[in-house]
XYZ file of C-alpha atoms in Angstrom:
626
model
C 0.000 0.000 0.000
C 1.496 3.637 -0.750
C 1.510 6.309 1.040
C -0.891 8.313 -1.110
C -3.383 4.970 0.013
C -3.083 4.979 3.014
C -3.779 8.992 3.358
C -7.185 7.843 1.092
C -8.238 5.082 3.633
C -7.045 7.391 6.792
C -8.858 9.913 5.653
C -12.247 8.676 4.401
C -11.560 5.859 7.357
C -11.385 8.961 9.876
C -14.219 10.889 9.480
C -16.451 8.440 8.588
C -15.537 6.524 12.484
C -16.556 10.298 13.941
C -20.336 9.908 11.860
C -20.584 6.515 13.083
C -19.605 7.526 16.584
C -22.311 10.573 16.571
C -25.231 8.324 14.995
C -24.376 5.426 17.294
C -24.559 7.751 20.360
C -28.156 7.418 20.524
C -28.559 3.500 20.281
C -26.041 2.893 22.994
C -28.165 4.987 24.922
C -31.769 4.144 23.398
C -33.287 2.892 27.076
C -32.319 5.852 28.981
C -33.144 8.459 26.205
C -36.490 7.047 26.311
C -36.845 7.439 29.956
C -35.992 10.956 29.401
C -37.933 12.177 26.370
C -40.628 9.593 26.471
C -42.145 9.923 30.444
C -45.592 10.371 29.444
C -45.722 6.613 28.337
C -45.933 3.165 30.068
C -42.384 1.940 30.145
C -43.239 -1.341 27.392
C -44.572 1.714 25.139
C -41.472 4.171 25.973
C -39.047 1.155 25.026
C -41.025 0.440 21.304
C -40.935 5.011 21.327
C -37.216 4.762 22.415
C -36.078 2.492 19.550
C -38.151 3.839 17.072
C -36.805 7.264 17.874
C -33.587 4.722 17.004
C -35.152 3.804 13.507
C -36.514 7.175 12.350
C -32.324 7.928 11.641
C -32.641 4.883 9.637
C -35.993 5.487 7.375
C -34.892 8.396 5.964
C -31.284 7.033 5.275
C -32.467 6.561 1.819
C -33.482 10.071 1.008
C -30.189 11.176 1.904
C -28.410 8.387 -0.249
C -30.874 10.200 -3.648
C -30.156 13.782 -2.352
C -26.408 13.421 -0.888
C -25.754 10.588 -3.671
C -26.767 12.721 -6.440
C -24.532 15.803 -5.288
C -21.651 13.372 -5.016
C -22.388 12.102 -9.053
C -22.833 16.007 -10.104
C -20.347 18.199 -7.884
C -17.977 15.505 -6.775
C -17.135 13.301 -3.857
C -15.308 15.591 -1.479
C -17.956 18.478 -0.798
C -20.596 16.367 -0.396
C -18.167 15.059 2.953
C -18.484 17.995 3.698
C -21.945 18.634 4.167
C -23.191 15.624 5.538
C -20.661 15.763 8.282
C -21.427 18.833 9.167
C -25.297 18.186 9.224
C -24.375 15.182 11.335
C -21.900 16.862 14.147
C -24.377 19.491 14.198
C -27.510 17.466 15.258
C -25.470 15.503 17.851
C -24.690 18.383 19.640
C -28.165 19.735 20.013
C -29.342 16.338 20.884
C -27.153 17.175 23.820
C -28.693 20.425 24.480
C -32.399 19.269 24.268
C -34.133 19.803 27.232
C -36.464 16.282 28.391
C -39.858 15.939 28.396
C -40.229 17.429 31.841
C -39.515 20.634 30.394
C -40.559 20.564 27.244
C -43.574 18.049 27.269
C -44.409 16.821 23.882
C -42.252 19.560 21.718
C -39.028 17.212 23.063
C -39.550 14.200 21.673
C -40.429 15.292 18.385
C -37.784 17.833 18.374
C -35.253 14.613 19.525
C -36.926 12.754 16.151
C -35.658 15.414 13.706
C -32.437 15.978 15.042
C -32.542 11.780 14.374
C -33.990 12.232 11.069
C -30.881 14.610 10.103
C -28.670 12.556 11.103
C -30.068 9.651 8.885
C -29.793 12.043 6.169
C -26.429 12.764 6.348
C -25.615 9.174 6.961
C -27.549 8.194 4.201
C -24.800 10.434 1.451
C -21.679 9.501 3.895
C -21.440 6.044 3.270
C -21.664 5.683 -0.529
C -19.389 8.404 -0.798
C -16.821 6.575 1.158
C -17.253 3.408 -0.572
C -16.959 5.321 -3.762
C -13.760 7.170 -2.960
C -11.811 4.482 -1.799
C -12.771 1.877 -4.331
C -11.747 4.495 -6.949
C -8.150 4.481 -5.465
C -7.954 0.664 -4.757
C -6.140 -1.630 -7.084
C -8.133 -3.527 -9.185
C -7.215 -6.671 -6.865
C -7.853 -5.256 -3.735
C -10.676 -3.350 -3.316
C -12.078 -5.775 -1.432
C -9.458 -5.420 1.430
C -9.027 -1.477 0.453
C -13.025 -1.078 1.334
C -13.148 -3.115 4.281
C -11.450 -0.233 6.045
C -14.177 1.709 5.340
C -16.571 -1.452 6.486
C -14.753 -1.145 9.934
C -15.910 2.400 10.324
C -19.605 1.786 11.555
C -17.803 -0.797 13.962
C -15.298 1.344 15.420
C -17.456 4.311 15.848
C -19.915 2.181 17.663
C -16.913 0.926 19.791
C -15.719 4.375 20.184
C -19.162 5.814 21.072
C -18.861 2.670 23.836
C -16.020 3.952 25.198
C -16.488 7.176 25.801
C -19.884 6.095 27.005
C -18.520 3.910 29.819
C -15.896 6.584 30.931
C -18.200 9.203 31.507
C -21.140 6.840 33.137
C -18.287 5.615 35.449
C -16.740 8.896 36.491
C -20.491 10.788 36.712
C -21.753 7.925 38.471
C -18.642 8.098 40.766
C -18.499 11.663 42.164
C -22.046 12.310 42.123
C -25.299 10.414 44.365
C -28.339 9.060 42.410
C -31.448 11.391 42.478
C -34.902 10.545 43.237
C -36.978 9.703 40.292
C -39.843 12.275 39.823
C -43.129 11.845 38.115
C -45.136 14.970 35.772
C -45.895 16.391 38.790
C -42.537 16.618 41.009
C -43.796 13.830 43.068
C -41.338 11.392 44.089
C -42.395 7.906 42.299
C -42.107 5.091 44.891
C -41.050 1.595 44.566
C -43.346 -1.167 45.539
C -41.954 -1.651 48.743
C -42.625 1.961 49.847
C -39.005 3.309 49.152
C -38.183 6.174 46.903
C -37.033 5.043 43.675
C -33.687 6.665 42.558
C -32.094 7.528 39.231
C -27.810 7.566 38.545
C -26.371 10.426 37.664
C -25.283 9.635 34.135
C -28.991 8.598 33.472
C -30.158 11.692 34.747
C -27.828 14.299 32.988
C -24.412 12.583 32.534
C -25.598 10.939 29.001
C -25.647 14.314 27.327
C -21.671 14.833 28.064
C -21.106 12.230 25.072
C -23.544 14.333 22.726
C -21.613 17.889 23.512
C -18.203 16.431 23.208
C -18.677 15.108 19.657
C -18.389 19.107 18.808
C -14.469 18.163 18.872
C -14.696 15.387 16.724
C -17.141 17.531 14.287
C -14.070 19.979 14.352
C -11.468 17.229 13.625
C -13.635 15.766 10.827
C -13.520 18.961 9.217
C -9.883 19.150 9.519
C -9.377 15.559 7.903
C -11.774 16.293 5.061
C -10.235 19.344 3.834
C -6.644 17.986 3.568
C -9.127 14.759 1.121
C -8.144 15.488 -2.969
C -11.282 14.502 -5.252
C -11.283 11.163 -6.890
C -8.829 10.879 -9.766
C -11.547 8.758 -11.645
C -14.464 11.602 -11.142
C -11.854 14.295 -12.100
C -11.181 12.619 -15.207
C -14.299 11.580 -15.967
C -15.447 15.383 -15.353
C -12.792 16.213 -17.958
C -13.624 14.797 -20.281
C -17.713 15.735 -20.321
C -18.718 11.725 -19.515
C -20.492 12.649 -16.278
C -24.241 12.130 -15.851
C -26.184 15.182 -15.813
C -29.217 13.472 -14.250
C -27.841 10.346 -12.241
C -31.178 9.638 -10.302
C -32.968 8.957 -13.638
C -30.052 7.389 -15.304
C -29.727 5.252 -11.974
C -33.267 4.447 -11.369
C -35.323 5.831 -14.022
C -38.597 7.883 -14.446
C -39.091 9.371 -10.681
C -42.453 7.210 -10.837
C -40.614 4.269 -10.071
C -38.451 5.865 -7.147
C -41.499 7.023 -5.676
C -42.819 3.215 -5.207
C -39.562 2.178 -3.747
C -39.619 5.001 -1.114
C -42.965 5.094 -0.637
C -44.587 1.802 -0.920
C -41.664 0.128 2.279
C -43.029 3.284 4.202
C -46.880 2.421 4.432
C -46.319 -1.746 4.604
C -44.412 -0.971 8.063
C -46.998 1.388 9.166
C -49.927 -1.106 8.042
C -47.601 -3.981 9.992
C -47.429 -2.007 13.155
C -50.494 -0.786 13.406
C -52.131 -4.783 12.775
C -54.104 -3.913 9.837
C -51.494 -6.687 7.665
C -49.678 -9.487 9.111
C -46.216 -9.538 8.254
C -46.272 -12.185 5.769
C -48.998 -10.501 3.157
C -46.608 -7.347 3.791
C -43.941 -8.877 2.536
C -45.765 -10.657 -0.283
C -46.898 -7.190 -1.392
C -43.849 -5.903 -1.403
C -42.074 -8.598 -3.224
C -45.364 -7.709 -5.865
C -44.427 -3.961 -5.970
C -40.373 -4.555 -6.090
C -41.566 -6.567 -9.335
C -43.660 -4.383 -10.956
C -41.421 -1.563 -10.468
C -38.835 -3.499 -12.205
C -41.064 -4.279 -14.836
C -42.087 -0.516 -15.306
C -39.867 0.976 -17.306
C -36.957 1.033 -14.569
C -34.130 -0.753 -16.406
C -31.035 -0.131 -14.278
C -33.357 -0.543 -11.097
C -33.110 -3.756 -11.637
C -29.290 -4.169 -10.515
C -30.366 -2.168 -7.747
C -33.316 -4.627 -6.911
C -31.376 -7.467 -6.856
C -28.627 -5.836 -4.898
C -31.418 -5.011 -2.449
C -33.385 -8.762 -1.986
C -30.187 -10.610 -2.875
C -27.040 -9.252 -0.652
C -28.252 -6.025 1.297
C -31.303 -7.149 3.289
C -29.913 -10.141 4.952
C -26.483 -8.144 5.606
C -28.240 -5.806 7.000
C -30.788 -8.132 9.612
C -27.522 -9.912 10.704
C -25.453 -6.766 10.739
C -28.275 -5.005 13.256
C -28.287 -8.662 14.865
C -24.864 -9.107 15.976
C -24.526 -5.679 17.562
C -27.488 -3.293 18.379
C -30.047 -5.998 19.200
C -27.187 -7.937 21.087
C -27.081 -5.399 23.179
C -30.318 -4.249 23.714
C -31.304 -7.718 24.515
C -28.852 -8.023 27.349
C -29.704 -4.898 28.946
C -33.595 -4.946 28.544
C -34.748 -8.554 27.974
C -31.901 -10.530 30.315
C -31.197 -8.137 32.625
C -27.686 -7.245 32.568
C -27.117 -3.814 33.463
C -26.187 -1.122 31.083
C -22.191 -0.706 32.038
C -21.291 -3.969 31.972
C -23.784 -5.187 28.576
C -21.653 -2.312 27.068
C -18.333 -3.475 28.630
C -19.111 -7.010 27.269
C -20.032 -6.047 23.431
C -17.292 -3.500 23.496
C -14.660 -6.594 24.227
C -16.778 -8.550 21.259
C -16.034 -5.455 19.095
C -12.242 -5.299 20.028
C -11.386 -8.972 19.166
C -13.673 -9.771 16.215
C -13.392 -6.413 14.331
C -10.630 -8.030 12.445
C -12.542 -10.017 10.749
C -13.711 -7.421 8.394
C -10.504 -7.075 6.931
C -10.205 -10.621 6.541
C -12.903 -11.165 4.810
C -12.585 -8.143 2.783
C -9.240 -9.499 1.611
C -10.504 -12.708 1.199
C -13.739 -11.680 -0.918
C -10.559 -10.821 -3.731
C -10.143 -14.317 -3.914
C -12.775 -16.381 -4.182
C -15.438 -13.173 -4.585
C -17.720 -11.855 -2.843
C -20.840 -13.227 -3.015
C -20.305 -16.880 -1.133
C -19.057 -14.911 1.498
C -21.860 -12.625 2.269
C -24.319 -15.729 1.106
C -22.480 -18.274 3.571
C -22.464 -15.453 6.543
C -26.605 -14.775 5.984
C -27.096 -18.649 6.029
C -25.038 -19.228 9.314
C -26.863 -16.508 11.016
C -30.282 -18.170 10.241
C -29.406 -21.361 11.123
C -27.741 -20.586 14.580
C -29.607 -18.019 15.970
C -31.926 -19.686 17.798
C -29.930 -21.427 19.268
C -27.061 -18.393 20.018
C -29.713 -16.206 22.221
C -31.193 -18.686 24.414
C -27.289 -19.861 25.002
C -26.518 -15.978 25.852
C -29.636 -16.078 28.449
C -28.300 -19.323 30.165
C -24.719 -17.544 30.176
C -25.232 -13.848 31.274
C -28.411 -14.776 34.043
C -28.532 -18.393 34.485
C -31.526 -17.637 37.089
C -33.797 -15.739 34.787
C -33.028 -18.471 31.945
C -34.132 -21.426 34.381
C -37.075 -19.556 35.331
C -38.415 -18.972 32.000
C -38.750 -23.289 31.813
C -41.720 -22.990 33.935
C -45.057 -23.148 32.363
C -46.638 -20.236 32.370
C -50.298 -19.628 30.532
C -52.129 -16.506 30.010
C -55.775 -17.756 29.294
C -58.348 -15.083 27.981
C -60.920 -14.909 25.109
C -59.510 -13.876 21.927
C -61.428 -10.694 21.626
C -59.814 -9.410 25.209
C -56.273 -9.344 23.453
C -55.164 -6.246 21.310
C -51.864 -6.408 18.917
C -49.558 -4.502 21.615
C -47.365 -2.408 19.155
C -48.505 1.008 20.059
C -45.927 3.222 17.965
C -47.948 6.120 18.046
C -48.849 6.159 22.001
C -52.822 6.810 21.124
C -54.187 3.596 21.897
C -55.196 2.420 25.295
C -54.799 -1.254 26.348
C -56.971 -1.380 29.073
C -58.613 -5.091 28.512
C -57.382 -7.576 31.438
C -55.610 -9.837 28.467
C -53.757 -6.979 27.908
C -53.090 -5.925 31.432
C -51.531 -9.980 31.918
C -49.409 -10.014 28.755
C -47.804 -6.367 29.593
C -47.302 -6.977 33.242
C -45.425 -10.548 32.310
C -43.439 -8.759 29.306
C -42.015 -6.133 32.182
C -40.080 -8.991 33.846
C -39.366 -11.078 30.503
C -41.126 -13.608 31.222
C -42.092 -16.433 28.684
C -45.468 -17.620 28.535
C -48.210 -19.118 26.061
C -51.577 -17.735 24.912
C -54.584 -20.024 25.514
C -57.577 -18.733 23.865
C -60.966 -19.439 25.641
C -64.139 -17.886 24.045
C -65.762 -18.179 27.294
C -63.318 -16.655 29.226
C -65.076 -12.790 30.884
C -61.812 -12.229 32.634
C -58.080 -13.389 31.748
C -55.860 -15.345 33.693
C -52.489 -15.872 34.433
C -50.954 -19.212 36.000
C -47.535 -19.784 36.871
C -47.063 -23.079 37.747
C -49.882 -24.018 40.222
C -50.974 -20.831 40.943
C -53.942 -19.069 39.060
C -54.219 -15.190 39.177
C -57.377 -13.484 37.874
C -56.379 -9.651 36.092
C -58.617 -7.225 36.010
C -60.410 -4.888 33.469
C -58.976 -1.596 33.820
C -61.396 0.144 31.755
C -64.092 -0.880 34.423
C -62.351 0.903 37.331
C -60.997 4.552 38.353
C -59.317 6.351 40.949
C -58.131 4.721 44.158
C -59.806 1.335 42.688
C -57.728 1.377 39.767
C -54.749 1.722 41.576
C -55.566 -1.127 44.049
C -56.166 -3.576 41.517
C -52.613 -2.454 39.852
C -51.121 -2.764 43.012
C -52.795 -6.539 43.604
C -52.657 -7.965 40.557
C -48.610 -6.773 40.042
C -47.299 -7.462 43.720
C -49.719 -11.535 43.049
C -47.793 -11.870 39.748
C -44.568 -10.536 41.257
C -45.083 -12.927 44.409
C -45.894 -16.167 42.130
C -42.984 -15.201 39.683
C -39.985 -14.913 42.300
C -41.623 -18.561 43.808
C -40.653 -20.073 40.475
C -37.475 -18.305 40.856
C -37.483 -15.223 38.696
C -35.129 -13.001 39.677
C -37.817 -9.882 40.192
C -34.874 -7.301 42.113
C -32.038 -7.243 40.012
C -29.896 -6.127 43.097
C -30.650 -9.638 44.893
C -29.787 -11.849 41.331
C -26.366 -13.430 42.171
C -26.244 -15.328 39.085
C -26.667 -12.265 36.688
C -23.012 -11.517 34.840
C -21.408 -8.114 36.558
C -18.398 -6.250 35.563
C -16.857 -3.335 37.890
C -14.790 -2.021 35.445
C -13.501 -2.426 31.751
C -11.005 -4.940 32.254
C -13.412 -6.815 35.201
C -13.685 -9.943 32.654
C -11.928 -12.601 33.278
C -14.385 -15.232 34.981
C -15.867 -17.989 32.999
C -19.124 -16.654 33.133
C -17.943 -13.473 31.791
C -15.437 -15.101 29.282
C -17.929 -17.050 27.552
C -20.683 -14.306 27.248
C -17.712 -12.408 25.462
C -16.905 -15.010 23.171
C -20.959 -15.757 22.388
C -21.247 -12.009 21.223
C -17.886 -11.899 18.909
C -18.978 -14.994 17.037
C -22.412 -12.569 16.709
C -19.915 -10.057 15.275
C -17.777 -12.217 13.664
C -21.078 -13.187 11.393
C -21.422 -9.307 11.143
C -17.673 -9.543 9.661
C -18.556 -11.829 7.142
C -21.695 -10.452 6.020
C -20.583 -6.346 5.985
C -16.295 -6.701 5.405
C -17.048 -7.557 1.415
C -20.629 -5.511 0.686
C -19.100 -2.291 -0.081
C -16.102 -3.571 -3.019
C -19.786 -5.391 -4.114
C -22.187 -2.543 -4.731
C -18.895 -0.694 -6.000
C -18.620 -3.357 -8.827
C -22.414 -3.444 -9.663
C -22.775 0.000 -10.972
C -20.996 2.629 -13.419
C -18.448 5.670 -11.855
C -21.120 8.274 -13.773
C -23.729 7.107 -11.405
C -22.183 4.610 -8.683
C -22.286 7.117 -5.743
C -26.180 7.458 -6.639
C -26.646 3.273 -7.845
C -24.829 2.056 -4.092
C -26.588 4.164 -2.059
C -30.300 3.660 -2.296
C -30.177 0.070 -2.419
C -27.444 0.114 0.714
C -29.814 2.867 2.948
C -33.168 0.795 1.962
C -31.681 -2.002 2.968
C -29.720 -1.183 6.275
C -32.462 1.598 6.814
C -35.292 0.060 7.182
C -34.509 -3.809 7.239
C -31.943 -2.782 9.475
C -33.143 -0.401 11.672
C -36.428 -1.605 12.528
C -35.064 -4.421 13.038
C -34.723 -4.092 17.056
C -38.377 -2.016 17.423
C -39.684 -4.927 15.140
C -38.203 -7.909 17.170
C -38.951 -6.122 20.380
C -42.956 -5.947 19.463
C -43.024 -9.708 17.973
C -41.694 -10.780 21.360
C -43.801 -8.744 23.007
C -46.596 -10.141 21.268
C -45.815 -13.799 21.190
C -45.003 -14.280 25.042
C -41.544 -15.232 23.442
C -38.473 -13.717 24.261
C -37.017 -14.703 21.807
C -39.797 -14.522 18.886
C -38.418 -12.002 17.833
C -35.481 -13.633 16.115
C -37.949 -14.703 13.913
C -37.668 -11.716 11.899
C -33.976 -11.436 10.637
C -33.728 -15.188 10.594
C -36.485 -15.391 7.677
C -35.355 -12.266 5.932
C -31.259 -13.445 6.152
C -32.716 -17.007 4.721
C -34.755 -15.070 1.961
C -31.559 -13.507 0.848
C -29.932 -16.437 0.789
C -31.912 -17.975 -2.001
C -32.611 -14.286 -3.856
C -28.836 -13.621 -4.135
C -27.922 -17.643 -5.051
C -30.173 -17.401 -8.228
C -29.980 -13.658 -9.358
C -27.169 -11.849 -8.094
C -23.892 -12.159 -10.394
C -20.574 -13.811 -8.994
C -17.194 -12.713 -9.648
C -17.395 -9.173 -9.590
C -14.016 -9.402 -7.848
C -12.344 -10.098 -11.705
C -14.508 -6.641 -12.896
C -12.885 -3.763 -14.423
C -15.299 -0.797 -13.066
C -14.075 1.851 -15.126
C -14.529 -0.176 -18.649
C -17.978 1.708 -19.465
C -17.029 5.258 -18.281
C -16.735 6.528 -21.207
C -21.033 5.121 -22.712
């Protein structure tokens, strides 16, 4: 490698780490954002609000890869760097300014969900453009291992964004007492046992010192952008008048056809969430539309179809997978707190980051494809198998618990689909009131419907506890039954041994400090979660040298994109708020695997029988000058 490459992958390497650091900010902290902006909701709601806060940055990631992708096809690759890290330091930083909902009521959370949204749309022209600009340096045999630099950039930012995240919670939490918690009206809210229920520091106030210190890494980007030259092959290409003047439509076609791929994902997820389609005539639909869009008049769509269904979606499941939902399921579904669930991933990251540039390199040998195909495949296979196993590991008590029966009986018409995105509807039926009070304590149970049934019931092992219909109560009355029914179902679940006070769990993995990790226990969780990322490796390290070698240098900045942002977007990013509400709604912890695993396996046999093998051997300069 010469020096003038490794300035190229330094550079684009550099400042692409600080965007990844800035948008990662906010799913490290996802859970205690939401308890900040998000009050005004029941704490299963504030969790689906918290992540989809989370996945708003990722739906609009593919209106920044048309608008930022276009610039970077018309003005050049460097400026449009520029910009979207800019937008992106920017938003970060008032994210860190933005008063909670205490203070603000409802004008915080929605102000929190455009700062998100910008940040999607710069993120959505960042990584195309570095993708681009290094694979336009690369050797023609290496740009797999040239890119997968650039593939370790969303890793390491999310690593870095870890880091700074655990030095600040431990030196806030350190030097200053927890507060009590207060409720909308400055009353202290009290724990079921009568005692005041306290908040740390760093979830209080000490999260927002992350957010205001990426100002100096918006400042370094800068710096390391400026010193970037533009792409010798745009330059040229510039020169000598070959350069598309419209590289949307010569990318995708007549705007028609955009306008169902952007639109058409949009209202299936809001027609899924809301239960008005199940997930499976969704995606049927959408398969439909994907076709006909193809079919009408969009000719070069189709790479980008294919690229889409065949290589991006399942990357982008497992890549979500392996590292956000990892760690949102150890912190909110088994229990381990949030230092040491961040200390643990953040050791996964640090040994199995390699991997991307091994498989980068090694996608310039035998291609790309079987590696992303193979890594997809794995992923479904094993994950069922890979959570439960990270359950037994990191809380050994919760995961024997969840082997006793436990039923909720109740007449079909009692139970509502619990995936509230919008916070409007009321779930006030007594199946409702059982399946919310058992998903609290992650509890797994079964549905058994009874048409007969006036009010549901919950039994956990022998014992049989009636709910109650909360729309039939007020007042003090409503509150007692609360009270009953939660301290009867708390009572019958710590007699079949769930651990209910996470302060009294002995058996739930712990670590003081950063290097606190070397017990079995702690060891093996460790080594569960880099094989996780070590399937990300495989997956993500070739993807970028692929969409590189699929389209033309006139329009690649504006062909990569789209595809990459629909795909890590929206099968991406909803992939935790989507897994979180099929648990939720299946009594299964872990049901909500179900939804990368059949989208990974999907890709699997789209990209076997329509996406092309051995781009590795492609010149992609050879039709620059068409």
């Amino acid at each position: 490698m010469t020096g003038e490459e490794r300035k190229v992958i330094m550079a684009s390497s550099a400042g692409t780490i600080f965007e990844w650091y800035d948008f990662y900010l906010y799913g490290s902290l996802a859970a205690i954002i939401g308890a900040q902006f998000f009050t005004a909701f029941p704490e299963a709601t504030r969790n689906v609000f918290a992540l989809l806060a989370f996945a708003a940055g990722f739906l609009v990631r593919p209106f920044g890869a048309l608008v930022f992708g276009a610039l970077g096809d018309l003005i050049g690759r460097k400026y449009t760097f520029l910009m979207t890290i800019m937008i992106m330091g920017l938003s970060t930083f008032l994210v860190g300014l933005l008063p909670g909902y205490a203070s603000w009521g409802a004008a915080a959370p929605i102000i929190l969900i455009v700062l998100r949204m910008l940040q999607g749309l710069a993120l959505g022209g960042e990584y195309g453009g570095a993708a681009v600009y290094v694979a336009e340096h690369a050797p023609a045999n290496r740009r797999g291992y040239f890119t997968a630099f650039i593939q370790t950039t969303a890793t390491l930012g999310l690593l870095l964004s870890l880091v700074v995240i655990l030095a600040v919670q431990g030196y806030v939490n350190g030097n200053w007492d927890p507060s009590p918690v207060l409720d909308a009206a400055g009353a202290a809210v009290m724990n079921p046992d009568g005692t005041p229920k306290m908040i740390k520091a760093f979830d209080l106030w000490g999260w927002r010192i992350p957010f205001l210190g990426s100002i100096v890494l918006l400042l370094i980007s800068l710096y390391i952008r400026m010193q970037m030259n533009e792409s010798p092959a745009f330059k040229k290409m510039k020169e000598e008048g070959a350069a598309s003047k419209a590289p949307l439509r010569e990318a995708f076609g007549p705007g028609r056809n955009a306008l169902v791929l952007l639109i058409v994902p949009i209202l299936f997820v809001g027609t899924i969430m809301t239960g008005t389609l199940s997930s499976s005539i969704a995606m049927i639909l959408g398969i439909a539309f994907a076709v006909i869009s193809v079919i009408w008049g969009w000719r070069n769509a189709k790479i980008a179809t294919i690229a889409l269904l065949g290589l991006v979606a399942g990357q982008a499941v497992v890549w979500y997978s392996g590292q956000f939902y990892a760690l949102f399921f150890m912190q909110n579904v088994i229990k381990v707190d949030s230092f040491s669930a961040n200390v643990f991933v953040a050791w996964s990251l640090i040994l199995g980051t390699g991997g991307f540039i091994f498989f980068g390199s090694l996608s310039d040998r035998i291609g790309r494809k079987p590696i992303i195909l193979a890594g997809c495949l794995i992923a479904a296979v094993t994950y069922q198998f890979v959570f439960p196993l990270l359950t037994k590991t990191a809380n050994p008590a919760l995961h024997a618990a969840q082997q006793t029966p436990i039923t909720v009986t109740a007449s079909p018409e009692d139970c509502s689909f619990q995936f509230n995105p919008t916070g409007t509807a009321k779930f006030t039926s007594s199946c409702d009131i059982a399946k919310a009070t058992l998903a609290r304590t992650s509890v797994n149970y079964e549905s058994v419907e009874d048409a007969a049934a006036t009010v549901a019931q919950v039994k956990i092992g022998e014992t049989v506890i009636p709910a109650y219909d909360a729309a039939a109560l007020t007042g003090d009355d409503l509150k007692a039954a609360t009270a009953a029914f939660t301290k009867s179902v708390n009572d019958a679940l710590t007699a079949a041994g769930y651990p209910i006070s996470a302060d009294a769990n002995t058996t739930v993995a712990r670590a003081q400090n950063f290097f606190d990790i070397f017990t079995g226990q702690k060891i093996a969780i460790i080594l569960i979660l880099t094989y996780l990322i070590l399937l990300v490796t495989m997956v993500y390290g070739p993807i970028a040298a692929m969409l590189v070698e699929l389209f033309p240098t006139r329009i690649r900045y504006s062909g990569l994109s789209l595809p990459y942002h629909i795909g890590n977007g929206w099968f991406g990013g909803l992939m935790p708020a989507t897994a979180f509400a099929i648990s939720a709604q299946t009594g299964n912890v872990y049901g909500g695997l179900w939804y990368p695993i059949v989208i990974a396996a999907a890709t699997v046999v789209i990209g076997a029988l329509l996406v092309p093998g051995n781009t590795h051997k492609k010149d992609i300069f050879a039709d620059d000058a068409k």
